[in-house]
PDB file of C-alpha atoms and ligand atoms in Angstrom:
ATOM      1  CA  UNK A 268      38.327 -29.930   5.348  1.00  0.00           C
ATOM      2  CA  UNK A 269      36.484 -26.912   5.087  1.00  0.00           C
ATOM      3  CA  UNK A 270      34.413 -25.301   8.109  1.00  0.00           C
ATOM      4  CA  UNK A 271      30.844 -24.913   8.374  1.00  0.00           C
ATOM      5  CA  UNK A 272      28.848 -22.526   9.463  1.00  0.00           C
ATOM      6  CA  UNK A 273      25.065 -22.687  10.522  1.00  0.00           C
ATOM      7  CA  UNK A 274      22.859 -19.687  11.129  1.00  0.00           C
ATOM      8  CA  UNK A 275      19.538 -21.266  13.000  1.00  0.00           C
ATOM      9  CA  UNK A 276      16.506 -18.965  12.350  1.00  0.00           C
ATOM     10  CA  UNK A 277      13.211 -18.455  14.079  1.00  0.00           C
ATOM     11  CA  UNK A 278      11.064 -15.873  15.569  1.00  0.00           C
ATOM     12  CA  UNK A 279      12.047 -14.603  18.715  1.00  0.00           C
ATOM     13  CA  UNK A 280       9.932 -16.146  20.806  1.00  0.00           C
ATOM     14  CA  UNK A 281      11.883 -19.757  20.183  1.00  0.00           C
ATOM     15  CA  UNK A 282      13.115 -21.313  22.465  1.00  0.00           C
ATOM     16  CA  UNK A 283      16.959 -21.250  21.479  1.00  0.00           C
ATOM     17  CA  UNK A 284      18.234 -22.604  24.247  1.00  0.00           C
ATOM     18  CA  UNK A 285      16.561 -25.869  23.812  1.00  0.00           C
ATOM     19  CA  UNK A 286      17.429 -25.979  20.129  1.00  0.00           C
ATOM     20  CA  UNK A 287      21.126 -25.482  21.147  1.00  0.00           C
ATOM     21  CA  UNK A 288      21.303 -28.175  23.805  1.00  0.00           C
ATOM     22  CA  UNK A 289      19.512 -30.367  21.663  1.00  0.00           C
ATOM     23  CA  UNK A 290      22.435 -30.282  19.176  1.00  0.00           C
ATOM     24  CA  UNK A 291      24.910 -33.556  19.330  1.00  0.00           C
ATOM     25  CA  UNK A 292      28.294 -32.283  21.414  1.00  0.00           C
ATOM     26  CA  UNK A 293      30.394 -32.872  18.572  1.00  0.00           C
ATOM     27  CA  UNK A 294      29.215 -31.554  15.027  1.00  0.00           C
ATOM     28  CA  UNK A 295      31.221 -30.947  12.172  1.00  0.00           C
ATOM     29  CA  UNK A 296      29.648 -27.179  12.136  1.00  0.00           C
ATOM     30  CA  UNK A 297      29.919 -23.973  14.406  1.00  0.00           C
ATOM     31  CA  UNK A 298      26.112 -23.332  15.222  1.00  0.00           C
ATOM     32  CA  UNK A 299      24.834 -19.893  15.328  1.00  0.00           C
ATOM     33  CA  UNK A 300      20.928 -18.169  16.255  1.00  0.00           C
ATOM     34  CA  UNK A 301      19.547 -15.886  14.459  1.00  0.00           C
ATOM     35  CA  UNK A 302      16.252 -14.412  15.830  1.00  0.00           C
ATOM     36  CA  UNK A 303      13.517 -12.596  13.196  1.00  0.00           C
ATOM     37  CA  UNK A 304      10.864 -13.488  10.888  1.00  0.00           C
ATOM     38  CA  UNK A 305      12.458 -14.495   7.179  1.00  0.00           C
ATOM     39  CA  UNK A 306       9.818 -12.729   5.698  1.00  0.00           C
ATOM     40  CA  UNK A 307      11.974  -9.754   6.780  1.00  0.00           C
ATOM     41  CA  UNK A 308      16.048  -9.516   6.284  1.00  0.00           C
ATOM     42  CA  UNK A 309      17.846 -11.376   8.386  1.00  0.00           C
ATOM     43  CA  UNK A 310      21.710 -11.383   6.885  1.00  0.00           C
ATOM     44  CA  UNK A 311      24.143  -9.003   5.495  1.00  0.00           C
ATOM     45  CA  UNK A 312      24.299  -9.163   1.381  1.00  0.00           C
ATOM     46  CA  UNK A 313      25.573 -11.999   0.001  1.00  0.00           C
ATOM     47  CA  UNK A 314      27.014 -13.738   2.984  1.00  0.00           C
ATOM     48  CA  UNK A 315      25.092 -16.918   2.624  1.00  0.00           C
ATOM     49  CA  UNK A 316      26.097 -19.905   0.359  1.00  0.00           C
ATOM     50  CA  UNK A 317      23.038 -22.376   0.893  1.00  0.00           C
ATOM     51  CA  UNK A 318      19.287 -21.629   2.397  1.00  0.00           C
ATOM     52  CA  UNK A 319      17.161 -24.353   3.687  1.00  0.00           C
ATOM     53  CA  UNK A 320      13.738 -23.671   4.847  1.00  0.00           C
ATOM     54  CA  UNK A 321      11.978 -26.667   6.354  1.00  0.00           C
ATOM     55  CA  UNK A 322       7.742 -26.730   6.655  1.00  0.00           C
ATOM     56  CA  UNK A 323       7.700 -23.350   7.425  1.00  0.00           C
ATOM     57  CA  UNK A 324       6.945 -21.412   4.201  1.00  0.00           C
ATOM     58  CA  UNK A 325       3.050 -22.147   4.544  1.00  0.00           C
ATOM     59  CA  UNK A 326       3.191 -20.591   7.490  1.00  0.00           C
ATOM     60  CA  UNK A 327       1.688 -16.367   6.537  1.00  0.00           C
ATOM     61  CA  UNK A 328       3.159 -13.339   7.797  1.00  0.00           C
ATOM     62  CA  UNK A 329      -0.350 -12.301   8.587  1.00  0.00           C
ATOM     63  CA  UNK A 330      -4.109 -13.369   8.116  1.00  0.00           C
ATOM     64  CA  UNK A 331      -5.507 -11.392   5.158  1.00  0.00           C
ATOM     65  CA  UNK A 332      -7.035  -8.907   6.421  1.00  0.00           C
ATOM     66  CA  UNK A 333     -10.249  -9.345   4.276  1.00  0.00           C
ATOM     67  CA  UNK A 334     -11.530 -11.958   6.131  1.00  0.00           C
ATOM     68  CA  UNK A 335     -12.320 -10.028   9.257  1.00  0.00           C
ATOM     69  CA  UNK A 336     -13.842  -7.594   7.331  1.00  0.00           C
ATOM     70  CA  UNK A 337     -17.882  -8.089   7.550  1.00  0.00           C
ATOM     71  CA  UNK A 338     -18.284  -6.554   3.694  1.00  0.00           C
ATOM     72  CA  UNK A 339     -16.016  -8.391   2.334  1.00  0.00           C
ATOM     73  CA  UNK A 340     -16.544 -11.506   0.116  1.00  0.00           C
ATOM     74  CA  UNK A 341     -13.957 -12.840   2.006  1.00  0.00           C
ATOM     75  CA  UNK A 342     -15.151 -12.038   5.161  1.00  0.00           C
ATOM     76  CA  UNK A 343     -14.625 -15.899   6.906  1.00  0.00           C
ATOM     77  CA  UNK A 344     -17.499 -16.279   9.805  1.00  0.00           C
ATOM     78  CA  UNK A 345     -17.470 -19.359  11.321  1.00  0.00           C
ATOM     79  CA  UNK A 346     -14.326 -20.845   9.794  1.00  0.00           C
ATOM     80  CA  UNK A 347     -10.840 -20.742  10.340  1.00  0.00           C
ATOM     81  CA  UNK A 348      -9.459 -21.524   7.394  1.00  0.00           C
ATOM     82  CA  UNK A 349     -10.395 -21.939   3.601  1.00  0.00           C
ATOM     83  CA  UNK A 350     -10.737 -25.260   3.194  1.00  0.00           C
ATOM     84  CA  UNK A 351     -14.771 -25.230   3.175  1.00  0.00           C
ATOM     85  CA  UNK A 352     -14.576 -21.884   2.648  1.00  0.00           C
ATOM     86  CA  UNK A 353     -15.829 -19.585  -0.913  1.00  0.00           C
ATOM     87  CA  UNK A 354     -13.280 -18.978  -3.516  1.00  0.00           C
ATOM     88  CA  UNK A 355     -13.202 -15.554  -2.440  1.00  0.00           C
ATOM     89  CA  UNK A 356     -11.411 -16.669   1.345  1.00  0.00           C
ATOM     90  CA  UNK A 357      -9.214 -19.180  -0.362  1.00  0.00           C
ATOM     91  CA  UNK A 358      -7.966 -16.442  -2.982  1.00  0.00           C
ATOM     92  CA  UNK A 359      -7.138 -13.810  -0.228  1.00  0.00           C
ATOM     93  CA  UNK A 360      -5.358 -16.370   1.372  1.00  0.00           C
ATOM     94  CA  UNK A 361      -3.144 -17.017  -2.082  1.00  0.00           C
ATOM     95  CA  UNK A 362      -2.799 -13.549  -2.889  1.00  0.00           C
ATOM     96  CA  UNK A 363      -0.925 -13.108   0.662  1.00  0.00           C
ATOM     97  CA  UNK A 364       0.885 -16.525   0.159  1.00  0.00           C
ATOM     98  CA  UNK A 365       1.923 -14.731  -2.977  1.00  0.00           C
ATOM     99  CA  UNK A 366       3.363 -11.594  -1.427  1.00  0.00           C
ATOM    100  CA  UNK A 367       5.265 -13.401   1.370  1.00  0.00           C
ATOM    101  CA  UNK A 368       6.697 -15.623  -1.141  1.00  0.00           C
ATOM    102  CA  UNK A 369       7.504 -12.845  -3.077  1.00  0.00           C
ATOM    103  CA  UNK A 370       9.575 -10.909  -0.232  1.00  0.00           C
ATOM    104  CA  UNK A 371      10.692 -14.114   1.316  1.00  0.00           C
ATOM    105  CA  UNK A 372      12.554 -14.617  -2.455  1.00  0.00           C
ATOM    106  CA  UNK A 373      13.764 -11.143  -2.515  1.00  0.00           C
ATOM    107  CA  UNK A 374      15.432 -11.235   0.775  1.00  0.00           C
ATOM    108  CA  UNK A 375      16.690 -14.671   0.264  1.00  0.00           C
ATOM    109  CA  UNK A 376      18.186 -13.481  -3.325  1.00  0.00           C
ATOM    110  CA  UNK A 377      20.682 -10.317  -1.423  1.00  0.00           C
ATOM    111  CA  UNK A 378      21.573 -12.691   0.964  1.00  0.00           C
ATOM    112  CA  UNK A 379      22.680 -15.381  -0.709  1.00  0.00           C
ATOM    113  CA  UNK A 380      25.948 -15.373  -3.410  1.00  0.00           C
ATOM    114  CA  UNK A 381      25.346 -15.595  -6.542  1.00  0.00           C
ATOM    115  CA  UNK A 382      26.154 -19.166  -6.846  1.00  0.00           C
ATOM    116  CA  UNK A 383      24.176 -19.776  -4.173  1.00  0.00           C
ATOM    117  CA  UNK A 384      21.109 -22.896  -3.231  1.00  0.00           C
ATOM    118  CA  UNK A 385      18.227 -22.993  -1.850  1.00  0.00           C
ATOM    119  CA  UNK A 386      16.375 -25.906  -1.224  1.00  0.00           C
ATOM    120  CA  UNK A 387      12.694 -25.381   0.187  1.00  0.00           C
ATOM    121  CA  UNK A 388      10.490 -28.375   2.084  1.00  0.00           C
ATOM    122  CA  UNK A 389       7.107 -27.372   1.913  1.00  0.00           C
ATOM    123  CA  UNK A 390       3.376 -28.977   2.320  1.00  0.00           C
ATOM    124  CA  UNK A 391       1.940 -28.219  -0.814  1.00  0.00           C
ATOM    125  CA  UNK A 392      -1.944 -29.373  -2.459  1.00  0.00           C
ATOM    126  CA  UNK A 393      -1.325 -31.459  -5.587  1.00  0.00           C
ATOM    127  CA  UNK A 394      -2.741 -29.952  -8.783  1.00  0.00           C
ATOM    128  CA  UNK A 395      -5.893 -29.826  -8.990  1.00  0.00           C
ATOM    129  CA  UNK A 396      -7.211 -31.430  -5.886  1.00  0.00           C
ATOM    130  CA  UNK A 397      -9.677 -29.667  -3.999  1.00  0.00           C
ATOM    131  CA  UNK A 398      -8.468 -27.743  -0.662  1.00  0.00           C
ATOM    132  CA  UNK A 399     -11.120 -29.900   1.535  1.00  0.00           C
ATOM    133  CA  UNK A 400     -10.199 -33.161   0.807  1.00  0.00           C
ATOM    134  CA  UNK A 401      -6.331 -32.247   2.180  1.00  0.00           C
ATOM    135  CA  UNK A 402      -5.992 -34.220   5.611  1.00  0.00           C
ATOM    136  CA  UNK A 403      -4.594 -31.102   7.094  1.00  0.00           C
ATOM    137  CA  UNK A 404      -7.430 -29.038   5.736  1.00  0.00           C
ATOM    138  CA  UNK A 405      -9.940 -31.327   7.273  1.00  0.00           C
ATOM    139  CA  UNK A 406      -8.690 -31.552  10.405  1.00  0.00           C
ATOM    140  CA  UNK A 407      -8.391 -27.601  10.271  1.00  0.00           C
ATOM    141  CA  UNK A 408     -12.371 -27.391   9.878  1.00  0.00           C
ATOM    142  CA  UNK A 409     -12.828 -29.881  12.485  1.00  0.00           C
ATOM    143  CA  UNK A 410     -11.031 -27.247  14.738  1.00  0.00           C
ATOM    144  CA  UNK A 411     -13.135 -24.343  13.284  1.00  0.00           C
ATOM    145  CA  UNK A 412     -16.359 -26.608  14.454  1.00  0.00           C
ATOM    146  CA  UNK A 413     -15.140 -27.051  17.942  1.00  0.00           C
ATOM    147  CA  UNK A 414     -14.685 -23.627  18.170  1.00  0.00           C
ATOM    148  CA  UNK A 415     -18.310 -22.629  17.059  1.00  0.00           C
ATOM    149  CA  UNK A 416     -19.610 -25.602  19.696  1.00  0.00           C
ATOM    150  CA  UNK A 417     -17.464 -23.703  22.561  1.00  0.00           C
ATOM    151  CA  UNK A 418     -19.125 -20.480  21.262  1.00  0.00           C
ATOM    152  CA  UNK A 419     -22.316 -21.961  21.376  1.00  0.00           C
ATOM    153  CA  UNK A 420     -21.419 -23.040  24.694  1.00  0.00           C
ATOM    154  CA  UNK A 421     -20.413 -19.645  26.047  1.00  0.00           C
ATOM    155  CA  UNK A 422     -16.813 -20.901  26.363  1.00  0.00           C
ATOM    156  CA  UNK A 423     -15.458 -18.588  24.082  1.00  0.00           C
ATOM    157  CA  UNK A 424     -18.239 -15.485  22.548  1.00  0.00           C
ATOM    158  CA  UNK A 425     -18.702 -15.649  18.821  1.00  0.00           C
ATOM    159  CA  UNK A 426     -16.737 -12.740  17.992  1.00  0.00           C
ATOM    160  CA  UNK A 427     -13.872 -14.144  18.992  1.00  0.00           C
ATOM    161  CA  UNK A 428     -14.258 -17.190  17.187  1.00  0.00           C
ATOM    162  CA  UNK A 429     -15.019 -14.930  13.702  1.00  0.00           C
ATOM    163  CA  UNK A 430     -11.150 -12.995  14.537  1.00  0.00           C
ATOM    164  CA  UNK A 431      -9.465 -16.770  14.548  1.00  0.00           C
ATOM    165  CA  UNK A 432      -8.317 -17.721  11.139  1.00  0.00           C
ATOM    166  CA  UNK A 433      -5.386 -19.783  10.835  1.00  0.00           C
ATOM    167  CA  UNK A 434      -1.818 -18.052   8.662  1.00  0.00           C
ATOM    168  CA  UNK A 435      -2.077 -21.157   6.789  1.00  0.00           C
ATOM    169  CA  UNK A 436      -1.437 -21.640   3.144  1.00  0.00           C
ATOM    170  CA  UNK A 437      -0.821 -25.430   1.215  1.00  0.00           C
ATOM    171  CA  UNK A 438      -0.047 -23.378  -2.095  1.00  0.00           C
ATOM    172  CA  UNK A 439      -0.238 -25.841  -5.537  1.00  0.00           C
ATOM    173  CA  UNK A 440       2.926 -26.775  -7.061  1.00  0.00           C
ATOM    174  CA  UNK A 441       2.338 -25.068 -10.368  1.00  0.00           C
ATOM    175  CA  UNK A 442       1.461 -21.846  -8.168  1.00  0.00           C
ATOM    176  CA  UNK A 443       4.949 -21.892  -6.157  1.00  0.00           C
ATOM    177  CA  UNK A 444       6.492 -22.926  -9.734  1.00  0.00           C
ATOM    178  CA  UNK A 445       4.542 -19.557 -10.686  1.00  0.00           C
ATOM    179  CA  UNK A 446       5.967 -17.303  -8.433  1.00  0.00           C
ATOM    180  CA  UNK A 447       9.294 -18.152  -8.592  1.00  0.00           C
ATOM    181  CA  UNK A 448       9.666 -17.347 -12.174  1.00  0.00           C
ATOM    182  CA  UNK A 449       7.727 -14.302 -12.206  1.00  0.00           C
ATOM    183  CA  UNK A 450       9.855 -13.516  -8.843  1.00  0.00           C
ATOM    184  CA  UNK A 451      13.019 -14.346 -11.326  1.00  0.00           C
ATOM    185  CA  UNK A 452      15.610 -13.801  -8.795  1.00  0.00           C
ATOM    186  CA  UNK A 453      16.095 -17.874  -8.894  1.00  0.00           C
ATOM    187  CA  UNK A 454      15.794 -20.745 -11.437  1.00  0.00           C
ATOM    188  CA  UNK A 455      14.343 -23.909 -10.316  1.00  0.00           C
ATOM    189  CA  UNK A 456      16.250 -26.902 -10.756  1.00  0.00           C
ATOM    190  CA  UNK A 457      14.817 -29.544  -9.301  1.00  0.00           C
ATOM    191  CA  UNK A 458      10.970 -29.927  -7.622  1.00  0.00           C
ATOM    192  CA  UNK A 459      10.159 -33.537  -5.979  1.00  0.00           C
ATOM    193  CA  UNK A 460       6.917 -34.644  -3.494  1.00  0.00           C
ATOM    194  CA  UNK A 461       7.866 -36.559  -0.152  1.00  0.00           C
ATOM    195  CA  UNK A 462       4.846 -37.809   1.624  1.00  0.00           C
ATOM    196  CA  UNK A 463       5.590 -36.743   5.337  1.00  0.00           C
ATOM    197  CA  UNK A 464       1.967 -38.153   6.701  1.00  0.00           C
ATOM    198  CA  UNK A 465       3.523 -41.330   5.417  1.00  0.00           C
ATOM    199  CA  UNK A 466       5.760 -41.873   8.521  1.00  0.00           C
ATOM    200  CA  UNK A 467       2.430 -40.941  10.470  1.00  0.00           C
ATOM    201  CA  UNK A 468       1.013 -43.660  11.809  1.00  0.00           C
ATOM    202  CA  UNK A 469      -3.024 -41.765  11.433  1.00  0.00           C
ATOM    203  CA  UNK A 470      -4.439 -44.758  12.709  1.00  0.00           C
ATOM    204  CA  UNK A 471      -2.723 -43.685  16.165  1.00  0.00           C
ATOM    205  CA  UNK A 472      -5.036 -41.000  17.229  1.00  0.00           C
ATOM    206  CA  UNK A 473      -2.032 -39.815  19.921  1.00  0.00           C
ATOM    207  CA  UNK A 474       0.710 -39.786  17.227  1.00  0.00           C
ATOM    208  CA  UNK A 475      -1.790 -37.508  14.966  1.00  0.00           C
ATOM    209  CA  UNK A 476      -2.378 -35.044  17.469  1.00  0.00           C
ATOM    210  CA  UNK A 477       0.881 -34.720  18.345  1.00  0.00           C
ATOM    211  CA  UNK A 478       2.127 -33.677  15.109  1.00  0.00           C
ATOM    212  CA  UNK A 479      -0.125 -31.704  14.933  1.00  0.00           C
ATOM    213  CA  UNK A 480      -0.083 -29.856  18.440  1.00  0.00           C
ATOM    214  CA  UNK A 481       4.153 -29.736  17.471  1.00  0.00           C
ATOM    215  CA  UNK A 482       2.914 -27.555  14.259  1.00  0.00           C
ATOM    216  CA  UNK A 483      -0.026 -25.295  15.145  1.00  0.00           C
ATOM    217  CA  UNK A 484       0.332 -24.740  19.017  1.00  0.00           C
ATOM    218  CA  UNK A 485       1.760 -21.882  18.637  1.00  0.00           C
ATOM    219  CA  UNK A 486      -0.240 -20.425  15.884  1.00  0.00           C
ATOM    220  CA  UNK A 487      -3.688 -21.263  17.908  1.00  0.00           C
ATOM    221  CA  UNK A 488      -1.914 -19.129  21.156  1.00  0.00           C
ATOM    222  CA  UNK A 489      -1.215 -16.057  19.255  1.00  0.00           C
TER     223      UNK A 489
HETATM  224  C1  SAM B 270       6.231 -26.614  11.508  1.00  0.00           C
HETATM  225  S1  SAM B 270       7.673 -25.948  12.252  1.00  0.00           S
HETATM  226  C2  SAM B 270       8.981 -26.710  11.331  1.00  0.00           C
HETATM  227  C3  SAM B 270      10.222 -26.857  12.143  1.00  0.00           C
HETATM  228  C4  SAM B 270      11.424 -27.476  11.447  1.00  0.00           C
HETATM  229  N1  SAM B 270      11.935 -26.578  10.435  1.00  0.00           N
HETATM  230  C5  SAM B 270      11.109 -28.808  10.872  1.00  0.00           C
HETATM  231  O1  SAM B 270      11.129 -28.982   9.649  1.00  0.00           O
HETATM  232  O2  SAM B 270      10.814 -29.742  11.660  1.00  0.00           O
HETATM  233  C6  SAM B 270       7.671 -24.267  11.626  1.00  0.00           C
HETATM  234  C7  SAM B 270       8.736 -23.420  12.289  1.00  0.00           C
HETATM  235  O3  SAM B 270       8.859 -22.206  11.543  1.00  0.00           O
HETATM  236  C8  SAM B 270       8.926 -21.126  12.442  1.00  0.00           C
HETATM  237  N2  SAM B 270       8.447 -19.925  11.730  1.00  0.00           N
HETATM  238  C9  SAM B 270       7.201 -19.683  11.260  1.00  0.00           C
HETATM  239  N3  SAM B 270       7.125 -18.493  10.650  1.00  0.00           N
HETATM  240  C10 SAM B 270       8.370 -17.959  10.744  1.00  0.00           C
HETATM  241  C11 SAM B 270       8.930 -16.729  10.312  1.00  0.00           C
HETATM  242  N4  SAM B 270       8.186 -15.816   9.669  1.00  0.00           N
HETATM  243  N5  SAM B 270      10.239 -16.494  10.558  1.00  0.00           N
HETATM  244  C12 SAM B 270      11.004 -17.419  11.210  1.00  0.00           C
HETATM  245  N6  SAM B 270      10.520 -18.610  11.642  1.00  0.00           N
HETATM  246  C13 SAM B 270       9.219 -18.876  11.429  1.00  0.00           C
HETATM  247  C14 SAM B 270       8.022 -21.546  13.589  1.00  0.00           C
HETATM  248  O4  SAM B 270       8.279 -20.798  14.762  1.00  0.00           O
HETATM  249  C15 SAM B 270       8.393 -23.011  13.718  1.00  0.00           C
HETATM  250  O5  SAM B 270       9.525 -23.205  14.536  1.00  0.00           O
END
């Protein structure tokens, strides 16, 4: 029986301990942390034999920067996203979707054997379908609205609400297909949908917002 080995990654600020105690007692693998970003290195060369990244690739290393900029095209006032949003906001937020990728793949590549897998879950925007009618985007401009009613209020001032955009990016498949063969450190062998809002019962308000709150809590804080 061979032995595993599982390296656990997040940014620092996780919460390892609960991830640890919320492991079952007895599992066929020695479990291991590893704090960092993965859009930086995080193991020696080719000391991994399998990478598995889980609804987290979509999330940006930072907001482009264009979009706080008042002359840019891209400058994003009154948003906080790009669903909604002109081309221009929408194609800053791909070209930095592009680099991450880009690094994320180039790490990933000196880290892994050369035999190795990687097999990547992420929320993507079918081909050709419009960024505003995803679910995710929607609800994402809702949140930009109740932001400009609490600035209107005098909850929060305007300016703040102009430096909030969210480090989100739902990239198209032929886009992530795209960058991994211009990347060319892997091949792709196999790319399938799975419909994760399908076990989410959006009917139930409370189940909704929790999913949501589970994935963009911590992004809203920053
Ligand atoms: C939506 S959750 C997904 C969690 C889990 N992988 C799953 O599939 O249920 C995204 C996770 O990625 C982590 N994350 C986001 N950007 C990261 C980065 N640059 N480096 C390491 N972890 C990151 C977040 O802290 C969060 O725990």
């Amino acid at each position: 029986m061979p032995e595993f080995q599982v390296f656990f990654n997040d940014h620092t600020s996780n919460d390892f301990n609960t991830l640890f105690t919320s492991l079952p007692p007895e599992r066929p693998y020695f479990a291991t942390g590893v704090p960092g970003s993965f859009h930086g290195r995080l193991f020696p060369n080719s000391s991994l034999d399998f990478v598995h990244s889980s609804y987290a690739l979509q999330i940006l290393s930072k907001v482009p920067k264009e979009l706080l900029n008042k002359n840019s095209a891209a400058w994003n006032k009154g948003r906080v996203h790009y669903a909604s949003a002109p081309d221009e906001v929408a194609q800053a937020y791909s070209t930095q979707f592009a680099k991450d990728i880009t690094t994320f793949l180039d790490y990933r590549a000196k880290e892994l054997v050369m035999v190795g897998l990687m097999v990547l879950i992420m929320p993507v925007i079918p081909n050709g379908i419009p960024h505003s009618s995803l679910r995710t985007c929607a609800i994402f401009d809702f949140l930009g609205q109740c932001l400009m009613d609490m600035a209107k209020e005098g909850l929060i001032s305007e300016a703040q609400m102009d430096t909030c955009n969210l480090p989100v990016y739902f990239a198209l498949p032929k886009e992530m297909t795209q960058l991994v063969e211009r990347n060319g450190c892997f091949s792709i062998e196999r790319m399938e949908k799975t419909l994760p809002w399908a076990r989410v019962d959006v009917l139930y308000v409370q189940a909704c917002v929790m999913h949501l709150r589970a994935g963009m809590e911590g992004i809203v804080k920053l």
